[in-house]
Backbone as a chain_set.jsonl record, in Angstrom:
{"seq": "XXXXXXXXXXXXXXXXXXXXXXXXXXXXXXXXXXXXXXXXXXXXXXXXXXXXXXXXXXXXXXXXXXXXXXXXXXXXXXXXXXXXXXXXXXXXXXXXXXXXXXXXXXXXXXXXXXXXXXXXXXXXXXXXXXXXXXXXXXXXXXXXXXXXXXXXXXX", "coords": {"N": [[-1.964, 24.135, 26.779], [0.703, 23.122, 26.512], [-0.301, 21.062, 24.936], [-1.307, 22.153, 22.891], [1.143, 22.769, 21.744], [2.655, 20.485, 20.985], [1.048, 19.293, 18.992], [0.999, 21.2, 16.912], [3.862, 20.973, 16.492], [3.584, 18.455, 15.61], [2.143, 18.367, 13.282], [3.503, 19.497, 11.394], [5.011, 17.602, 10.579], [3.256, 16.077, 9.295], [2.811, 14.175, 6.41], [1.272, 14.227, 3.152], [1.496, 13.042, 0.654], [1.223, 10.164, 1.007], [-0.368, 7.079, 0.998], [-3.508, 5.752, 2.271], [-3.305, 2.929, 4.518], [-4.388, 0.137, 5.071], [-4.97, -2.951, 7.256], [-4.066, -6.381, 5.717], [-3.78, -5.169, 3.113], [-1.197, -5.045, 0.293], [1.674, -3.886, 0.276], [4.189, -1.561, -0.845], [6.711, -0.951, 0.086], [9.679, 2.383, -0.243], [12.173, 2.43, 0.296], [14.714, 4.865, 1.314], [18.221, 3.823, 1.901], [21.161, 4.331, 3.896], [24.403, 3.535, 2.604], [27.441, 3.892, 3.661], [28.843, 6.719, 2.379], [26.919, 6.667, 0.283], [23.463, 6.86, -1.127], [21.192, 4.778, -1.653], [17.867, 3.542, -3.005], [15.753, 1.193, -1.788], [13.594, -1.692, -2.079], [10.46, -2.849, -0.139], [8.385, -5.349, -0.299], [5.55, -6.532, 0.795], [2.196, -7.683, 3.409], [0.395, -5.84, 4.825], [0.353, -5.963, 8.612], [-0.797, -4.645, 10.788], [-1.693, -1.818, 11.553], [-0.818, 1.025, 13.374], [-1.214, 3.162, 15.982], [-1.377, 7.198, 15.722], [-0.954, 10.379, 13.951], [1.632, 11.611, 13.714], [2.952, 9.658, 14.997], [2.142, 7.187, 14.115], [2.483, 3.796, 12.904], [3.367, 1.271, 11.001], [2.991, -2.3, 10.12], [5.076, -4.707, 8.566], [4.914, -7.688, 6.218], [6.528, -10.168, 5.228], [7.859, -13.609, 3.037], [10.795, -14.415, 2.13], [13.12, -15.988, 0.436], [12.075, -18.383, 2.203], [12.225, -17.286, 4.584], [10.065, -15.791, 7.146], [9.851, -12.433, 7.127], [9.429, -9.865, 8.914], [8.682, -5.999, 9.204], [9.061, -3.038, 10.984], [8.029, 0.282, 9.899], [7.9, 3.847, 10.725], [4.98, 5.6, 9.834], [5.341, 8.503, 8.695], [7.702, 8.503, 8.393], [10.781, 10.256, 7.167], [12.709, 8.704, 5.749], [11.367, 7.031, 3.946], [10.473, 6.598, 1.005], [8.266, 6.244, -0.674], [4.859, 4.957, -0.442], [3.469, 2.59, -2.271], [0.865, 1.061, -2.544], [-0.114, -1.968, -3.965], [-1.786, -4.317, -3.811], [-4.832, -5.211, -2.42], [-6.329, -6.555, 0.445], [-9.178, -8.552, 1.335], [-10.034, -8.618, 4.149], [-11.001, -9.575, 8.132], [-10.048, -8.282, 10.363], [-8.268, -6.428, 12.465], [-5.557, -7.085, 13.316], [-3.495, -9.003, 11.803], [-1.894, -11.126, 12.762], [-2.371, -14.163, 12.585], [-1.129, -14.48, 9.999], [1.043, -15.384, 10.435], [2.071, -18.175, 11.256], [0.423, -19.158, 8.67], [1.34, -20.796, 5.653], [2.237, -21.001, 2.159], [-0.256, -21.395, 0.135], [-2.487, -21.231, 1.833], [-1.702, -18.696, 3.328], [-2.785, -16.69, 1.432], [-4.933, -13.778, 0.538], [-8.38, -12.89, 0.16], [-8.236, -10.752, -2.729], [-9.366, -7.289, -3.597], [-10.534, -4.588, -5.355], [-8.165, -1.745, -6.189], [-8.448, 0.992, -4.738], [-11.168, 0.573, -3.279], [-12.82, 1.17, -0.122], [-12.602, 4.003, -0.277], [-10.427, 4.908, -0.576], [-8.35, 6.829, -2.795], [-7.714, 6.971, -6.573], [-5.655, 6.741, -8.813], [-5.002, 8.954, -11.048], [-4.168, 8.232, -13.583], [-6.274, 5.852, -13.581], [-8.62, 6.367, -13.137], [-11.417, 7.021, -14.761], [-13.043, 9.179, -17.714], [-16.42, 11.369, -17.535], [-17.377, 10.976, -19.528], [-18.985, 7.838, -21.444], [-17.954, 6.684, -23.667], [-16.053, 7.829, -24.309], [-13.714, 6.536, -22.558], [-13.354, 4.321, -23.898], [-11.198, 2.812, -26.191], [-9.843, 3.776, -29.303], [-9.118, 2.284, -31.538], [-9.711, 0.027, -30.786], [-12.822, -0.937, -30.927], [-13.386, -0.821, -33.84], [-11.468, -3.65, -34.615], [-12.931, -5.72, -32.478], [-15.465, -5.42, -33.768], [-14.919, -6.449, -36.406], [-13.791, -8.91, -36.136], [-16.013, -10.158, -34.581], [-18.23, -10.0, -36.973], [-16.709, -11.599, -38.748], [-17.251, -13.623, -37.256], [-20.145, -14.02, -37.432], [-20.388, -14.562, -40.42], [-20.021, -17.038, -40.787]], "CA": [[-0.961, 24.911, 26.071], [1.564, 22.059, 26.181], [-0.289, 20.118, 23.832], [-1.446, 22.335, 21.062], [2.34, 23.266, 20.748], [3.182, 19.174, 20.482], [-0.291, 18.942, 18.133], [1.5, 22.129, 15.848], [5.524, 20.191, 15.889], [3.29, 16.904, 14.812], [1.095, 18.828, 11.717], [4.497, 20.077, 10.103], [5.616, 16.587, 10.386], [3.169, 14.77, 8.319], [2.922, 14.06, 4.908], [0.107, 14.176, 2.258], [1.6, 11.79, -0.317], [1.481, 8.904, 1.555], [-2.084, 6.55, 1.012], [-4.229, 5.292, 3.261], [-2.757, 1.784, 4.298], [-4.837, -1.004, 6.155], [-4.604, -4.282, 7.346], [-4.611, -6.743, 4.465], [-3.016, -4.362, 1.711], [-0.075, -5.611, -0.332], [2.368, -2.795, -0.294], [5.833, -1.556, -1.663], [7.864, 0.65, 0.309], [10.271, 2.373, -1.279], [13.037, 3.159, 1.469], [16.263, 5.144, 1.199], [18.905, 3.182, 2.398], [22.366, 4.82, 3.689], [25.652, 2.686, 2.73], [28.448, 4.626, 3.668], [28.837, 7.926, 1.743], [26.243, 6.149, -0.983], [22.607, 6.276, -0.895], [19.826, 3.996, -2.72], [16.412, 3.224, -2.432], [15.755, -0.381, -1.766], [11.731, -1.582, -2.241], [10.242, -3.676, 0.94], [7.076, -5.456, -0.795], [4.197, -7.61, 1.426], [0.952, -7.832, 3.428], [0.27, -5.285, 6.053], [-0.056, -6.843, 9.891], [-1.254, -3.819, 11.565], [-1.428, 0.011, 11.685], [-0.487, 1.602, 14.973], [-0.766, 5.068, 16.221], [-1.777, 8.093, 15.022], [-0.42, 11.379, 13.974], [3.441, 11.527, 13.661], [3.739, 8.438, 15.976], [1.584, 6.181, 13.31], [3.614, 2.909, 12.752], [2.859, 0.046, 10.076], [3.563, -3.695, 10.015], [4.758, -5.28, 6.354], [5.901, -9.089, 6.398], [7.11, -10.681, 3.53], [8.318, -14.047, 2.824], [12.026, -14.212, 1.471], [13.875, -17.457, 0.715], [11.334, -19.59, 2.707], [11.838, -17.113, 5.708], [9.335, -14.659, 7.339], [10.424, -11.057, 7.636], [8.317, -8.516, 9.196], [9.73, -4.64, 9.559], [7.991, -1.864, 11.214], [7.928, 1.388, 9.608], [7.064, 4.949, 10.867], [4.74, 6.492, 8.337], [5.392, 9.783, 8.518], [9.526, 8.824, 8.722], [11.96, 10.68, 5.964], [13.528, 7.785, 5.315], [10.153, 6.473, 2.933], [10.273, 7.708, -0.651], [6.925, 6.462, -1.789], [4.518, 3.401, -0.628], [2.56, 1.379, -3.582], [-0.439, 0.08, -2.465], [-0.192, -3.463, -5.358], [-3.438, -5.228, -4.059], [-5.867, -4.669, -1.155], [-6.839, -8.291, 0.362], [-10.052, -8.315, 2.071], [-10.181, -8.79, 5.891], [-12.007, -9.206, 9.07], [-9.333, -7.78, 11.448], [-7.091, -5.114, 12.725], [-3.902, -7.581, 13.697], [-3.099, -10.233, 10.944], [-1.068, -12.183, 13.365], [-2.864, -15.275, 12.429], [-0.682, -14.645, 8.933], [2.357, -15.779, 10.578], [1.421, -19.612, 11.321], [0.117, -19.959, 7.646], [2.612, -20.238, 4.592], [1.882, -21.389, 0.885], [-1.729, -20.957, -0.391], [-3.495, -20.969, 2.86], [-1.762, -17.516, 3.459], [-3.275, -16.021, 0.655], [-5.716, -13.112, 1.251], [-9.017, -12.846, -0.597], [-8.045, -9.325, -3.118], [-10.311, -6.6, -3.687], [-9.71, -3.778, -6.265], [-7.764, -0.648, -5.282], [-10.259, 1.825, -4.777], [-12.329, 0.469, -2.486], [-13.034, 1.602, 1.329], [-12.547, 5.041, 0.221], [-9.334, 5.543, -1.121], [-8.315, 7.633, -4.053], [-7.591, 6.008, -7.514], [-4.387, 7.408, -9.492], [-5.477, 10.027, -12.579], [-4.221, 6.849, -15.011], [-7.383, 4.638, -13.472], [-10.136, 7.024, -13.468], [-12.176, 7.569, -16.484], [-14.043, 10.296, -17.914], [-17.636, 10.892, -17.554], [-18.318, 9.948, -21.014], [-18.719, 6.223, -21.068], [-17.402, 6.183, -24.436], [-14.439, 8.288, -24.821], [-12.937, 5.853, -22.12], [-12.929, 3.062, -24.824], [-10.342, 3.114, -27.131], [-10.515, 3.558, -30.799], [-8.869, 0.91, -32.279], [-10.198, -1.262, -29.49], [-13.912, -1.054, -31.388], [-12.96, -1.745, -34.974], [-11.114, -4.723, -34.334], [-13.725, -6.475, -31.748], [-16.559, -5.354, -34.677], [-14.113, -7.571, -37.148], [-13.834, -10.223, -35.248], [-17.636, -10.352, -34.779], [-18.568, -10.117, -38.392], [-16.413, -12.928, -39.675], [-17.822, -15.195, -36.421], [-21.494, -14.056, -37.925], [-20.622, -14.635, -41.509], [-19.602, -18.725, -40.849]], "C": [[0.136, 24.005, 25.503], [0.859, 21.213, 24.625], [-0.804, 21.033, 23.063], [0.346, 23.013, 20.567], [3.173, 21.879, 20.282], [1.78, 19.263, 19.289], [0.755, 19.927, 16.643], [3.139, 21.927, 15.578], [4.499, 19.373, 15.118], [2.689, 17.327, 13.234], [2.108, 18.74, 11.078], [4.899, 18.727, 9.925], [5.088, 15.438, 9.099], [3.028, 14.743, 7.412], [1.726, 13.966, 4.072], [-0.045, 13.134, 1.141], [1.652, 10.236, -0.113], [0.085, 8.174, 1.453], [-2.325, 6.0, 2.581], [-3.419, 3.771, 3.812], [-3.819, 1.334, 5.534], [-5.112, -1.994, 6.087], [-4.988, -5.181, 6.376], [-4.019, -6.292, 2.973], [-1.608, -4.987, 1.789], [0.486, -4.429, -0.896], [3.604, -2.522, -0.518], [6.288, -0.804, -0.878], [9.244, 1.62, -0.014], [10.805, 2.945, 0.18], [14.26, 3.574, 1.262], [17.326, 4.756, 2.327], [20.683, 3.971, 2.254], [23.306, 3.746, 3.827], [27.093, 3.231, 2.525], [28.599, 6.194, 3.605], [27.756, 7.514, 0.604], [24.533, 6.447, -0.331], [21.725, 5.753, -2.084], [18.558, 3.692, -2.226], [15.723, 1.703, -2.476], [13.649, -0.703, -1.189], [11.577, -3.13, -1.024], [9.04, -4.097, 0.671], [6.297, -6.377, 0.191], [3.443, -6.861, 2.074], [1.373, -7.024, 5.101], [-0.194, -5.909, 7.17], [-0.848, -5.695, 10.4], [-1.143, -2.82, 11.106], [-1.751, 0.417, 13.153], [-0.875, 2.999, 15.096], [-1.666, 5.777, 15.48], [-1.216, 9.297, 14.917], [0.512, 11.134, 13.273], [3.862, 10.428, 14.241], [3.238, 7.099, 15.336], [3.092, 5.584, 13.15], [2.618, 1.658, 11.704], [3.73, -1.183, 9.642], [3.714, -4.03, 8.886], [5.454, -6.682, 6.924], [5.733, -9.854, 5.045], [7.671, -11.911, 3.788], [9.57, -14.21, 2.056], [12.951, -16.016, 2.238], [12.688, -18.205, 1.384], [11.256, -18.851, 4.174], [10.869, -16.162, 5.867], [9.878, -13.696, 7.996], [9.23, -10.319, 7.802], [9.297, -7.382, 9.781], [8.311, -3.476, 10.018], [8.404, -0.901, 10.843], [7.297, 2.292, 10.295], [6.261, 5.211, 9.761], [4.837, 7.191, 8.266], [7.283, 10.144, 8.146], [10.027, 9.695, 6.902], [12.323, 9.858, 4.864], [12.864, 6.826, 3.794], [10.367, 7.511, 2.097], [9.067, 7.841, -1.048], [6.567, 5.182, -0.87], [3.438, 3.174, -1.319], [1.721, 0.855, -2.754], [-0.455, -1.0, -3.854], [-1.435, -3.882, -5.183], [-3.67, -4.908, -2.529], [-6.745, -6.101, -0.954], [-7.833, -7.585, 1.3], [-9.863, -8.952, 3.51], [-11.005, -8.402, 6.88], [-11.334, -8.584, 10.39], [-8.35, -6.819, 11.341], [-5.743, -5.634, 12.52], [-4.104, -9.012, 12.553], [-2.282, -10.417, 11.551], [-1.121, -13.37, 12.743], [-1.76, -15.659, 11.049], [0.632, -15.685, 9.016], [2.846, -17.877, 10.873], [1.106, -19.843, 9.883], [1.933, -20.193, 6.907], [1.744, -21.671, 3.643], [0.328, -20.727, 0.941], [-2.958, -20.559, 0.605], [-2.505, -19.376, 3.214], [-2.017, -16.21, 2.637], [-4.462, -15.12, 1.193], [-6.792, -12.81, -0.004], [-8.948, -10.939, -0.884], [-9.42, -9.282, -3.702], [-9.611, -5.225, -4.703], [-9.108, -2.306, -5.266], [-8.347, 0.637, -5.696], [-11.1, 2.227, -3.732], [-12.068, 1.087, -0.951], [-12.729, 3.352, 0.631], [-10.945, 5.8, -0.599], [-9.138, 6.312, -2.643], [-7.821, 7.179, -5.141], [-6.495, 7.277, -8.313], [-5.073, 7.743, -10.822], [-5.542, 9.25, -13.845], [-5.381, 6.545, -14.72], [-8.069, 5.563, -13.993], [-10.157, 7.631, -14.752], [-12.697, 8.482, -16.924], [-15.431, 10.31, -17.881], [-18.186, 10.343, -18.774], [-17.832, 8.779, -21.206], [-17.601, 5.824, -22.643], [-16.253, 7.005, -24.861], [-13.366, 7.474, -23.915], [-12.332, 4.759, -22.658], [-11.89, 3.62, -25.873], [-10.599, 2.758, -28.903], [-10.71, 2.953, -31.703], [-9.247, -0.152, -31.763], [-11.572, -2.088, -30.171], [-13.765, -1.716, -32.481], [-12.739, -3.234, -34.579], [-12.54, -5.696, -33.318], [-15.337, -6.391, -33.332], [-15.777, -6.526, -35.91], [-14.177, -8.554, -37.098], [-15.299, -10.924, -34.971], [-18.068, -10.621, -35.901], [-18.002, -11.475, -39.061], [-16.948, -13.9, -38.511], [-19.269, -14.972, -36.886], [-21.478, -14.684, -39.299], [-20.078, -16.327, -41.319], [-21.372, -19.039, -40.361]], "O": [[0.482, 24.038, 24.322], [1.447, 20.909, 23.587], [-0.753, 20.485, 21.962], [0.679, 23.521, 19.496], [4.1, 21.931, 19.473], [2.499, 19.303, 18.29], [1.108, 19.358, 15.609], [3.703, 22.539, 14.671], [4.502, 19.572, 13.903], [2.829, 16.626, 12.232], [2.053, 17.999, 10.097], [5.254, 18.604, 8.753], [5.663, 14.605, 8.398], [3.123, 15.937, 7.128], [0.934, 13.302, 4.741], [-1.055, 12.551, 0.747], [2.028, 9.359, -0.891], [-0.784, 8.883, 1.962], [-1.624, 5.895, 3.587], [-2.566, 3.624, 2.937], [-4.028, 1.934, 6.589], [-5.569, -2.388, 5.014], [-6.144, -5.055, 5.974], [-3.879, -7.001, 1.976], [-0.988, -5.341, 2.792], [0.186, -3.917, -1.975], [4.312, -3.513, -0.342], [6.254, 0.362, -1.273], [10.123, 0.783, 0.188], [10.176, 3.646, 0.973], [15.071, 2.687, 0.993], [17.316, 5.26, 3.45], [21.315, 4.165, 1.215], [23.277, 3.023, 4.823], [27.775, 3.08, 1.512], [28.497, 6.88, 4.622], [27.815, 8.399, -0.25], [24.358, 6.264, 0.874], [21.624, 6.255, -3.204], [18.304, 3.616, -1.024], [15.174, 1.335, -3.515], [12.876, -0.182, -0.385], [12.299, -4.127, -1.032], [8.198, -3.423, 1.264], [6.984, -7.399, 0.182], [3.483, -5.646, 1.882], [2.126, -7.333, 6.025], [-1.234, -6.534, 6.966], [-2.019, -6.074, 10.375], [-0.432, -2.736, 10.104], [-2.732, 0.148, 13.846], [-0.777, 3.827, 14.19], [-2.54, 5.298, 14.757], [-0.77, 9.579, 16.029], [0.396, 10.486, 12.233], [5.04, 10.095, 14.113], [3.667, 6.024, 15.755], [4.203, 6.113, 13.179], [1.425, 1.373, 11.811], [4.8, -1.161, 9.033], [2.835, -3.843, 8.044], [6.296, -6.756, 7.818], [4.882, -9.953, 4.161], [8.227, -11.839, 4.884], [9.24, -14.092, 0.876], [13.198, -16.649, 3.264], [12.308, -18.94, 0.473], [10.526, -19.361, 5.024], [10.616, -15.527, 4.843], [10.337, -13.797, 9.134], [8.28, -10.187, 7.031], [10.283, -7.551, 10.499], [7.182, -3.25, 9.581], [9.511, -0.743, 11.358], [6.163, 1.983, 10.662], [6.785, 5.069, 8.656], [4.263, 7.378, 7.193], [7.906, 11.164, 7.851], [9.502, 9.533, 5.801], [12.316, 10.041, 3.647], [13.501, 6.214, 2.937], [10.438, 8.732, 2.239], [8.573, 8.841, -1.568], [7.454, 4.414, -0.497], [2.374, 3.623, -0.894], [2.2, -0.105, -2.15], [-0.967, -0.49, -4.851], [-2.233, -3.9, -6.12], [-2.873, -4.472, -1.698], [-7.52, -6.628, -1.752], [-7.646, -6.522, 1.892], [-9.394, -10.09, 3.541], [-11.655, -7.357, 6.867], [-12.024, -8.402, 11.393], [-7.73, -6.473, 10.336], [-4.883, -5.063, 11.85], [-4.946, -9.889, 12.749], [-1.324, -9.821, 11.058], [-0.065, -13.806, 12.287], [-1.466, -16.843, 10.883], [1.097, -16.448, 8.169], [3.885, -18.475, 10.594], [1.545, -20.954, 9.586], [3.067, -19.944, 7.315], [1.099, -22.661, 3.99], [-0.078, -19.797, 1.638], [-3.97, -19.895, 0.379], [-3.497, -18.705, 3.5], [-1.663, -15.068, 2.926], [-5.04, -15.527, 2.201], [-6.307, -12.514, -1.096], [-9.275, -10.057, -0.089], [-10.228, -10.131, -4.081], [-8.408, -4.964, -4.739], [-9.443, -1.944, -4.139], [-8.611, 1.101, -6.805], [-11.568, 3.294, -3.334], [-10.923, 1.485, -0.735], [-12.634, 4.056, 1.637], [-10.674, 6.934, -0.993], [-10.01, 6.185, -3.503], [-6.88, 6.552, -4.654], [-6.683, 8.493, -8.281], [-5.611, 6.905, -11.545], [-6.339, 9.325, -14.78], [-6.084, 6.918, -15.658], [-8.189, 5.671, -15.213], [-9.434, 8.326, -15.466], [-13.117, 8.96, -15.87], [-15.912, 9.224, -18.203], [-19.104, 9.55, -18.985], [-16.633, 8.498, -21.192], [-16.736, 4.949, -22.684], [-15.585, 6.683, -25.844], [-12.192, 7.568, -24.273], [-11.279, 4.234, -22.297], [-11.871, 4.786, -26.267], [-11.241, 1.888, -29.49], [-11.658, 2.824, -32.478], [-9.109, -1.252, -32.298], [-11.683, -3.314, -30.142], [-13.901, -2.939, -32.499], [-13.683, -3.957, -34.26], [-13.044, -6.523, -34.079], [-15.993, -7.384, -33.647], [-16.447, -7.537, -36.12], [-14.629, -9.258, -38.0], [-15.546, -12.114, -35.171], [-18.421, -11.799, -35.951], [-18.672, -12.251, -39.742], [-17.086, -15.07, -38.869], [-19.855, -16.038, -36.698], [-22.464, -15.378, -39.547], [-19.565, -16.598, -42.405], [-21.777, -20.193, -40.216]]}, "num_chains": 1, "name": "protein.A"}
């Protein structure tokens, strides 16, 4: 009894607009920040370490280089306080905990990217195309490339 009335607080709690996020992804968080009587929304961009939890109690690692130092912040995902988070790029990986990230820096902490898309996730109404292969091309796109062809045939 106890827990389907914590299971039915946690449902109302969580959110739908929020993506998938896992370890490896290069994401934005867009966080509202209170300063005083003022508020703004200040953007927290790098490479996910982890994802915790589940439910309402889910938690997600971001660490970012700034100036030359390493910042890592944990976020709730389900918190208020998040406006929006950007998935930017989706690095491929063989693990849950990118610890190992924290020891690199320069080029060796680079993560081999993958398009955003993949594992499953849902692609924003801009990406996806229509089923007809050719109304996705653009009109003036054709001309021009046929142009360009013709005078490299006619030499």
């Amino acid at each position: 009894m106890r827990q389907k009335a914590i299971n039915d607080i946690e449902s109302r709690c969580l959110r739908t607009d929020i993506p998938r996020i896992h370890p490896g992804d290069t994401v934005r968080v867009h966080l509202r920040i209170s300063e005083g009587d003022k508020e703004r929304v200040q953007v927290f961009e790098g490479v996910v370490l982890r994802v915790k939890g589940q439910n309402a109690l889910a938690t997600f690692t971001v660490r970012k280089v700034s100036f030359g130092i390493g910042v890592e912040r944990i976020f709730p995902l389900y918190s208020p306080r998040i406006e929006k988070v950007e998935i930017a790029a989706s690095g491929r990986v063989r693990r849950a905990r990118l610890y190992y990230l924290r020891a690199l820096s320069g080029k060796k902490a680079r993560l081999k990217g993958t398009q955003i898309g993949d594992r499953g996730r849902e692609l924003p109404a801009s990406l996806v195309s229509s089923s007809d292969p050719e109304a996705s091309v653009a009109p003036e796109a054709v001309p021009a490339a046929d142009a360009a062809g013709d005078e490299a045939s006619a030499e």
